[in-house]
Coordinates of N, CA and C in Angstrom, one line a residue:
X1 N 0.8 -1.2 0.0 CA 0.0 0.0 0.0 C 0.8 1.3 0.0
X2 N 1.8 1.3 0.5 CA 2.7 2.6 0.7 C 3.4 3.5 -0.4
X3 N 3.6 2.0 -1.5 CA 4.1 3.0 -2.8 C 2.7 3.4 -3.8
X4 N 1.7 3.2 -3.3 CA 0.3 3.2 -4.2 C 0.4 4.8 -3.5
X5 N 0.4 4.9 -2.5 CA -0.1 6.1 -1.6 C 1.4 7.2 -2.4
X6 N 2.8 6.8 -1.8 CA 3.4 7.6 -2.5 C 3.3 8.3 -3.8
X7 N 3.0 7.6 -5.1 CA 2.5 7.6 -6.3 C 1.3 8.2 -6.7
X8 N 0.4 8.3 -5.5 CA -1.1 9.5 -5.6 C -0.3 10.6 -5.0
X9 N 0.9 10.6 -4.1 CA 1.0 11.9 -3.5 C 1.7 12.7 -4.7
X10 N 2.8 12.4 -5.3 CA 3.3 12.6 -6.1 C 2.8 13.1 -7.6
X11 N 1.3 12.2 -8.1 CA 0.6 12.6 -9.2 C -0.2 13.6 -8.5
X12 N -0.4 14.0 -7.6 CA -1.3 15.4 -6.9 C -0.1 16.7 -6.9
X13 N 1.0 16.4 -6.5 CA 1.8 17.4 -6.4 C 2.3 17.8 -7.9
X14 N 2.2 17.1 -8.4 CA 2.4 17.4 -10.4 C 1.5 18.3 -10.9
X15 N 0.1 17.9 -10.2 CA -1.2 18.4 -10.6 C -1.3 20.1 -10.3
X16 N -0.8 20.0 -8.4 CA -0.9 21.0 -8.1 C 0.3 22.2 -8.7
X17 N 1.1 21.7 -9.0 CA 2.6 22.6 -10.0 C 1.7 23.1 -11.2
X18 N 1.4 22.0 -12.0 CA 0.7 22.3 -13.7 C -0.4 23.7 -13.4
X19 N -1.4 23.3 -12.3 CA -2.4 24.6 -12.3 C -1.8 25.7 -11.8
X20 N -1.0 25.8 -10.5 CA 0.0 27.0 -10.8 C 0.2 27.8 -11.8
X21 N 1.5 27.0 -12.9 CA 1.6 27.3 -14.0 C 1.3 28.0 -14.8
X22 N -0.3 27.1 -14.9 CA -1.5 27.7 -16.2 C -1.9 28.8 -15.1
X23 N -2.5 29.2 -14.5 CA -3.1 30.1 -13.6 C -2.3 31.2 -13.6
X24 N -1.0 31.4 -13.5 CA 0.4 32.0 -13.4 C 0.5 32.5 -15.3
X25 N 0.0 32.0 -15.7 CA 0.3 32.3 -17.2 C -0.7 32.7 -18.3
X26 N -1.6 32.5 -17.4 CA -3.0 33.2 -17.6 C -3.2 34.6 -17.1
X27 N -2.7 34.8 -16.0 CA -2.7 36.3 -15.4 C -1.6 36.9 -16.0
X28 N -0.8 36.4 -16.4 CA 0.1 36.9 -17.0 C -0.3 37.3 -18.2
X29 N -0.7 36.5 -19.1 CA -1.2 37.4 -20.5 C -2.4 38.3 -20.2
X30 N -3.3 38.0 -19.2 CA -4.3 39.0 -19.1 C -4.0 40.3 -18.6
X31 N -2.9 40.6 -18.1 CA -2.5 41.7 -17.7 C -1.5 42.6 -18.5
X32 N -1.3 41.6 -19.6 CA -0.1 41.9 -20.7 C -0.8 42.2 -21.8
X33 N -2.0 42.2 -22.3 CA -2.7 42.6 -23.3 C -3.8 43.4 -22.6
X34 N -3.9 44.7 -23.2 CA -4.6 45.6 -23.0 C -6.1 45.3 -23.9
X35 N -7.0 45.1 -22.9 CA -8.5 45.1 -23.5 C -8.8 46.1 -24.4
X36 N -9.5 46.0 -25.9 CA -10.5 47.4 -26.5 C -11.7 47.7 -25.7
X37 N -11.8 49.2 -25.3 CA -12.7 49.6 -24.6 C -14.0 49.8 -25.5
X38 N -15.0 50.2 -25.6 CA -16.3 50.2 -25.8 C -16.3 51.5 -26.8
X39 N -15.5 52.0 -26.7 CA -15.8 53.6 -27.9 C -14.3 53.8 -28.8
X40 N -13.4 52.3 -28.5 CA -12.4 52.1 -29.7 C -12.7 51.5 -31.1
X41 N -11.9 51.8 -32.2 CA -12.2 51.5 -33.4 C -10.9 50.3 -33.2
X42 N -11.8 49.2 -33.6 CA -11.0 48.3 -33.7 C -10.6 47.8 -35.4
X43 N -9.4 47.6 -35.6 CA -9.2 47.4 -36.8 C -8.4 46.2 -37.0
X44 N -8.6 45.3 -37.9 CA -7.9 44.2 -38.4 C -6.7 44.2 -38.8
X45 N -5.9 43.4 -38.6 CA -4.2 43.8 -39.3 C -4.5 43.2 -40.6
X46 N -4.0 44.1 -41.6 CA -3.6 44.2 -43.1 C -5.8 44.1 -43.4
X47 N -6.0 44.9 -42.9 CA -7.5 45.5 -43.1 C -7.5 47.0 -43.1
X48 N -9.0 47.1 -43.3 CA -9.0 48.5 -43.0 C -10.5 48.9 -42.9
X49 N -10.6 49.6 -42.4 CA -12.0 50.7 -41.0 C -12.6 52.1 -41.4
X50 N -13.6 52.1 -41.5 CA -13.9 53.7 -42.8 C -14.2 54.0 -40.9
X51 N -13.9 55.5 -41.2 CA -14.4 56.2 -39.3 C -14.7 57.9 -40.2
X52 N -16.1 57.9 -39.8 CA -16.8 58.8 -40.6 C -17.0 59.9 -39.2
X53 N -16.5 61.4 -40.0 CA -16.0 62.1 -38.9 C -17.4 63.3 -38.9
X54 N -17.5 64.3 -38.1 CA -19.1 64.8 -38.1 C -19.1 66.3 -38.9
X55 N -18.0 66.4 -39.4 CA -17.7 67.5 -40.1 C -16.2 67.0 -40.7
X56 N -16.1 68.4 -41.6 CA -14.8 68.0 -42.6 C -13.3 68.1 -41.5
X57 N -12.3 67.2 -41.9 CA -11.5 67.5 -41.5 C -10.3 68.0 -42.6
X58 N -8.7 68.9 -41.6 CA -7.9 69.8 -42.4 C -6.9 68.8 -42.1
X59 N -6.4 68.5 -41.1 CA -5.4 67.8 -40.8 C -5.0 66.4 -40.0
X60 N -4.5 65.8 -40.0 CA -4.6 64.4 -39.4 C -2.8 64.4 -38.5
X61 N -3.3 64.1 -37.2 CA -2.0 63.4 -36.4 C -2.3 61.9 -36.3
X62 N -1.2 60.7 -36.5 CA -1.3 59.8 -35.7 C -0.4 59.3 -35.0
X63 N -1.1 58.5 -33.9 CA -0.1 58.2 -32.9 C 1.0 57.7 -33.1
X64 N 1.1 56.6 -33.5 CA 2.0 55.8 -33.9 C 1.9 55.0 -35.7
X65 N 2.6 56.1 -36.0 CA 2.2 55.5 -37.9 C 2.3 54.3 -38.5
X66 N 3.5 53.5 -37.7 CA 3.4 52.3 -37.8 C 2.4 51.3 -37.1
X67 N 1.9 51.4 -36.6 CA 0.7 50.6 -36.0 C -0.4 50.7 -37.2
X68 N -0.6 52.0 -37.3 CA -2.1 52.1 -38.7 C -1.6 53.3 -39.4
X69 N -2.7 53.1 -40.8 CA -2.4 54.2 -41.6 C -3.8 54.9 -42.1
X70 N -3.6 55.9 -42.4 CA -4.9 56.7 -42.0 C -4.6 57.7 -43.2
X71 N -5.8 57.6 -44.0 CA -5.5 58.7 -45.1 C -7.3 59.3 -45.7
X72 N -7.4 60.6 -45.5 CA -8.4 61.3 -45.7 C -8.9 60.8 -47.1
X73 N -10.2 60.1 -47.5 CA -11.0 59.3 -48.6 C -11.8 61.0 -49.1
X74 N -12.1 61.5 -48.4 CA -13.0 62.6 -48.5 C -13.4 63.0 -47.0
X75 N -13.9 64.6 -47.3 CA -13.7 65.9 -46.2 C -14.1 65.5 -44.6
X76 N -14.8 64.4 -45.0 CA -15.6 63.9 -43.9 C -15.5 62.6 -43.4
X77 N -15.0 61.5 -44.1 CA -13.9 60.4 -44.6 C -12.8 59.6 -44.2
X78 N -12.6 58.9 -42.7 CA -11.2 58.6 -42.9 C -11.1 56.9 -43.2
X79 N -10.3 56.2 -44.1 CA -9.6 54.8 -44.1 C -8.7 54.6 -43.5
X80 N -9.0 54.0 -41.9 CA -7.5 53.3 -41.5 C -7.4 51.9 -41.4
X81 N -6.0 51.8 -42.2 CA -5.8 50.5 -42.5 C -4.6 49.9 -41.0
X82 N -4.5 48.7 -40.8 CA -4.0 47.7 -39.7 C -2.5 47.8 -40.6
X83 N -1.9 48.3 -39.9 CA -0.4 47.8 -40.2 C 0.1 47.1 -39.0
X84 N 0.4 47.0 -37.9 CA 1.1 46.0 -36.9 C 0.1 46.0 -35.9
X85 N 0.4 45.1 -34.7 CA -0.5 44.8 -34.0 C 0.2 45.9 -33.1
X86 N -1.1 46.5 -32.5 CA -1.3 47.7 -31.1 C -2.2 48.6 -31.1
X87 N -2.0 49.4 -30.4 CA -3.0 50.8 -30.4 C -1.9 52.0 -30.1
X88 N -2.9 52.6 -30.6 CA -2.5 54.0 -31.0 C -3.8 54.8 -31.2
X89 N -3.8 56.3 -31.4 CA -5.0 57.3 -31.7 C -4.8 57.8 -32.9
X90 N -6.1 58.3 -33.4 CA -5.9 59.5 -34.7 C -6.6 60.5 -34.4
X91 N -5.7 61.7 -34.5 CA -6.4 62.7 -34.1 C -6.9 63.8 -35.2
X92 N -8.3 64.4 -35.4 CA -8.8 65.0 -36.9 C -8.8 66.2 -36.6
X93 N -8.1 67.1 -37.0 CA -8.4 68.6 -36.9 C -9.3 69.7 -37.9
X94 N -9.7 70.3 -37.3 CA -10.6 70.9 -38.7 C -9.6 72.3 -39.1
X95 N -10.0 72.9 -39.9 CA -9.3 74.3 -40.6 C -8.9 74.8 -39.3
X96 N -9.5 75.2 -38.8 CA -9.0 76.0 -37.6 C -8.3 75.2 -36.1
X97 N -7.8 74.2 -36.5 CA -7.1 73.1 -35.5 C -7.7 73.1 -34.8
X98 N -9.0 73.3 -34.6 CA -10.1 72.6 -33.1 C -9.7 70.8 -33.9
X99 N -10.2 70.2 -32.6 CA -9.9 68.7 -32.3 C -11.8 68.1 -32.6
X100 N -11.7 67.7 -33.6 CA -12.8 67.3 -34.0 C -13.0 65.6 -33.3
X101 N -12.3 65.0 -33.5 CA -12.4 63.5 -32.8 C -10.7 63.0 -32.4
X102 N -10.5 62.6 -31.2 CA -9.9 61.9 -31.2 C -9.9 60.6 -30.5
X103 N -9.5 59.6 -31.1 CA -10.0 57.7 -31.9 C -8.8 57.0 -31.1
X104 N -9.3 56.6 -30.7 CA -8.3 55.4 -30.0 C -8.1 54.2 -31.0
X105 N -7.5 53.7 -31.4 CA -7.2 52.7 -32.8 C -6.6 51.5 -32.2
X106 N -7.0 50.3 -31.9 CA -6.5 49.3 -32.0 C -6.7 47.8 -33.0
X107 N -5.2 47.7 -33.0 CA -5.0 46.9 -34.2 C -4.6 45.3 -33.7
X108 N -5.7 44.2 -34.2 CA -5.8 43.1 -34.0 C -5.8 42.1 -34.9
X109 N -5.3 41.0 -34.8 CA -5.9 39.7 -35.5 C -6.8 39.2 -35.7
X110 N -6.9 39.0 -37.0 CA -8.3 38.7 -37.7 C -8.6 36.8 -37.3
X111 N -8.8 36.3 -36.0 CA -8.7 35.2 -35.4 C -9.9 34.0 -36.3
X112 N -10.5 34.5 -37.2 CA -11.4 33.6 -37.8 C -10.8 33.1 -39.0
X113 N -11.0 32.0 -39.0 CA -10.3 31.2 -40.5 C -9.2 31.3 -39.9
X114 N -7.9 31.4 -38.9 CA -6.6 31.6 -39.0 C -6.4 30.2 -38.4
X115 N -5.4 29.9 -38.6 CA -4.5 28.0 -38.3 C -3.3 28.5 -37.8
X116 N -2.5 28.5 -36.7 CA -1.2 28.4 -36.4 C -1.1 27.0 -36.3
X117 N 0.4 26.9 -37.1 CA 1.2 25.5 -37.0 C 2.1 25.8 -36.5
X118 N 2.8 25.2 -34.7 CA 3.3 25.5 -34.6 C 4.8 24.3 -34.4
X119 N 5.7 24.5 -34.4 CA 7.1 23.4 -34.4 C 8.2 24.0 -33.6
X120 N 7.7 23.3 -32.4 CA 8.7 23.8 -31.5 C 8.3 25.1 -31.1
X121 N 9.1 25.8 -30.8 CA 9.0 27.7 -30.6 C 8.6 28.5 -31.7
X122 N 8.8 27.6 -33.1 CA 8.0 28.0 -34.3 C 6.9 28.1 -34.8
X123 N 6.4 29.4 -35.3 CA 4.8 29.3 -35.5 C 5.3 29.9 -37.2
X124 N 4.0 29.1 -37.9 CA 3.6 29.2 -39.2 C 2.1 29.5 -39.4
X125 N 1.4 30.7 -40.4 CA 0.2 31.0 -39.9 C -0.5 30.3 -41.1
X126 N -1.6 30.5 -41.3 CA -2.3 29.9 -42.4 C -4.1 30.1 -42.2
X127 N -4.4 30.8 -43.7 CA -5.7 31.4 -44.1 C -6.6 30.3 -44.4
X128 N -7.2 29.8 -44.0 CA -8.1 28.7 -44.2 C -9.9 29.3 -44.4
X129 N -9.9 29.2 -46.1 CA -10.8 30.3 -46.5 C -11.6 29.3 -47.8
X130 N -11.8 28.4 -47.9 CA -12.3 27.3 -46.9 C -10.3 26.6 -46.5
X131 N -10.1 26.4 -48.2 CA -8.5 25.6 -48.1 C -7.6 26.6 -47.4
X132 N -6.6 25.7 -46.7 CA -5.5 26.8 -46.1 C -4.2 27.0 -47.1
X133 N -4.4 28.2 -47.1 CA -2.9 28.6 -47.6 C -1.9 29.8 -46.5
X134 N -1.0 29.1 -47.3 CA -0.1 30.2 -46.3 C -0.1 31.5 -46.1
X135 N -0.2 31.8 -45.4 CA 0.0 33.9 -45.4 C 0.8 34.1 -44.1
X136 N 1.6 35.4 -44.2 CA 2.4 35.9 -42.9 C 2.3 36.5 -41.8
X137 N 2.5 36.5 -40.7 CA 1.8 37.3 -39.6 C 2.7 37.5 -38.8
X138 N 3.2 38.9 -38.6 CA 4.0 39.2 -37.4 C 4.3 38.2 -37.1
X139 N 5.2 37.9 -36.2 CA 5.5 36.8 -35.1 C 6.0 35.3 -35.6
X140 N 5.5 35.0 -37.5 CA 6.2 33.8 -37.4 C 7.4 33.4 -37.7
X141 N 7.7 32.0 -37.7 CA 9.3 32.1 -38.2 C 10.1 32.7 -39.5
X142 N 10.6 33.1 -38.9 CA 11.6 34.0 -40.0 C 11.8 33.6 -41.0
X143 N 12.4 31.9 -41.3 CA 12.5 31.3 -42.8 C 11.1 31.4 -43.0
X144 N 10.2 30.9 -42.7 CA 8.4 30.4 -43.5 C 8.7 32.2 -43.9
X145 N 8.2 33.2 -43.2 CA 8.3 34.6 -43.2 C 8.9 34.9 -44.6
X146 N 9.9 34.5 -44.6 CA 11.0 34.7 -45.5 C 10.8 34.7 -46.9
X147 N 10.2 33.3 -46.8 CA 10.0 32.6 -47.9 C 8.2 32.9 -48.2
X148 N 7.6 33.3 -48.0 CA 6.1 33.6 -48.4 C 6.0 35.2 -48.6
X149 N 7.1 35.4 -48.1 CA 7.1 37.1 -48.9 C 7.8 37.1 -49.9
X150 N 8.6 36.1 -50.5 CA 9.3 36.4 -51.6 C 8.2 35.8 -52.5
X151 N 7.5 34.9 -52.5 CA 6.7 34.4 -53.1 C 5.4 34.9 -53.5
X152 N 5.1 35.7 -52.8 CA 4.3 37.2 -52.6 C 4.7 38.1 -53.4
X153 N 5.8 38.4 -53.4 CA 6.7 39.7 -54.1 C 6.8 39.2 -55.7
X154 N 6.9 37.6 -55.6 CA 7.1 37.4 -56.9 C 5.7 37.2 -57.8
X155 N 4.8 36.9 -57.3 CA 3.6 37.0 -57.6 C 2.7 38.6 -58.2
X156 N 3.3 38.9 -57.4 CA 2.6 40.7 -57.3 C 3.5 41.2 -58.4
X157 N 4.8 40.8 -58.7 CA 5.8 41.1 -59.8 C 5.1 40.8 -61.0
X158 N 4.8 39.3 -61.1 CA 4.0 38.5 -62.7 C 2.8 39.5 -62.8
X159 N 1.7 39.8 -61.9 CA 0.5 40.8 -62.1 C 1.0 41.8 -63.0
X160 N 1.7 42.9 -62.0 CA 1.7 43.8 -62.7 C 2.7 44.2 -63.7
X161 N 3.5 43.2 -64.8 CA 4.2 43.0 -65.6 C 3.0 42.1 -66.9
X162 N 2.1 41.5 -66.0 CA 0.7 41.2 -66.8 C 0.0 42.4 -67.6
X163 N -0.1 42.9 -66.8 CA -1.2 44.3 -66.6 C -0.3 45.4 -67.5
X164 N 0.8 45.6 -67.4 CA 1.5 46.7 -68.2 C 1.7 46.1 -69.5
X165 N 1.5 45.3 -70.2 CA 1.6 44.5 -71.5 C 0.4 44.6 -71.7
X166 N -0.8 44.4 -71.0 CA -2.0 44.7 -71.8 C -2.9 45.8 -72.2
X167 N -2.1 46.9 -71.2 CA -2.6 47.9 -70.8 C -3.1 48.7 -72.0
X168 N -2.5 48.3 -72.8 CA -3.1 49.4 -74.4 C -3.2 48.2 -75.8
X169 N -3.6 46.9 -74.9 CA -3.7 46.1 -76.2 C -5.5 46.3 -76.8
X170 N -5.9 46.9 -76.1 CA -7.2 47.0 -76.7 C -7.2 48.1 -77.8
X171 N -6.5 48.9 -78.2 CA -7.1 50.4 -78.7 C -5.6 50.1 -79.9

């Protein structure tokens, strides 16, 4: 009976380490990622967010240009697109620099259809739209990274080397 008993104490003490752990690593990310509050414009990485302002705007500050990009569509108008994951503000000034809105902007992962594979400490992302194919996301490994942007680059190269050859084959 004694090593039966040791062997429960021991698979309890594993048990009680593991939820530790998770519990400890759970408060950890929850305190590490900042929630979107209720009157932020939330935008998708490599997306983009029309934020329709209540009058025309003259000038645009943003917080951090790399996080989003934000460009006046018309007077009243703005498109901001998700460049990196975070937040940041946009601030709209009208002709006379009064502060027409300013936008809290956070920039997230589009977590629907998305696959992480991951190998080891390596993560590979993938668009599953219905089939998965590969696409890039912050954070993955550097070679996959690597190599799906070149494949990207070379693709976007054949288009518009397509397009400039036809460009006046009609007339």
């Amino acid at each position: 009976m004694l090593p039966h008993s040791i062997d429960e104490s021991r698979n309890f003490r594993i048990l009680q380490v593991a939820l530790l752990a998770a519990t400890t690593l759970m408060a950890t990310l929850a305190l590490g990622t900042q929630q979107a509050r209720a009157n932020d414009l939330i935008v998708r990485y490599d997306q983009s967010q029309i934020l329709r302002l209540p009058r025309p705007v003259s000038e645009l500050i943003i917080g951090n240009p790399s996080i989003a990009d934000v460009t006046i569509q018309s007077a009243d108008l703005l498109v901001i697109t998700g460049k990196t994951f975070g937040i940041t503000n946009v601030i709209a000034l009208d002709a006379d620099r009064n502060v027409i809105q300013d936008q809290r902007v956070v920039v997230q992962r589009d977590e629907q259809r998305m696959v992480n594979l991951h190998k080891g400490g390596l993560r590979q992302s993938f668009s599953c739209t219905p089939n998965c194919q590969p696409t890039i996301t912050i954070g993955d490994d550097p070679n996959y990274f690597d190599t799906i942007s070149k494949h990207a680059a070379q693709k976007t190269k054949f288009s518009e080397s397509g397009s400039e050859g036809s460009a006046g084959g009609g007339q």
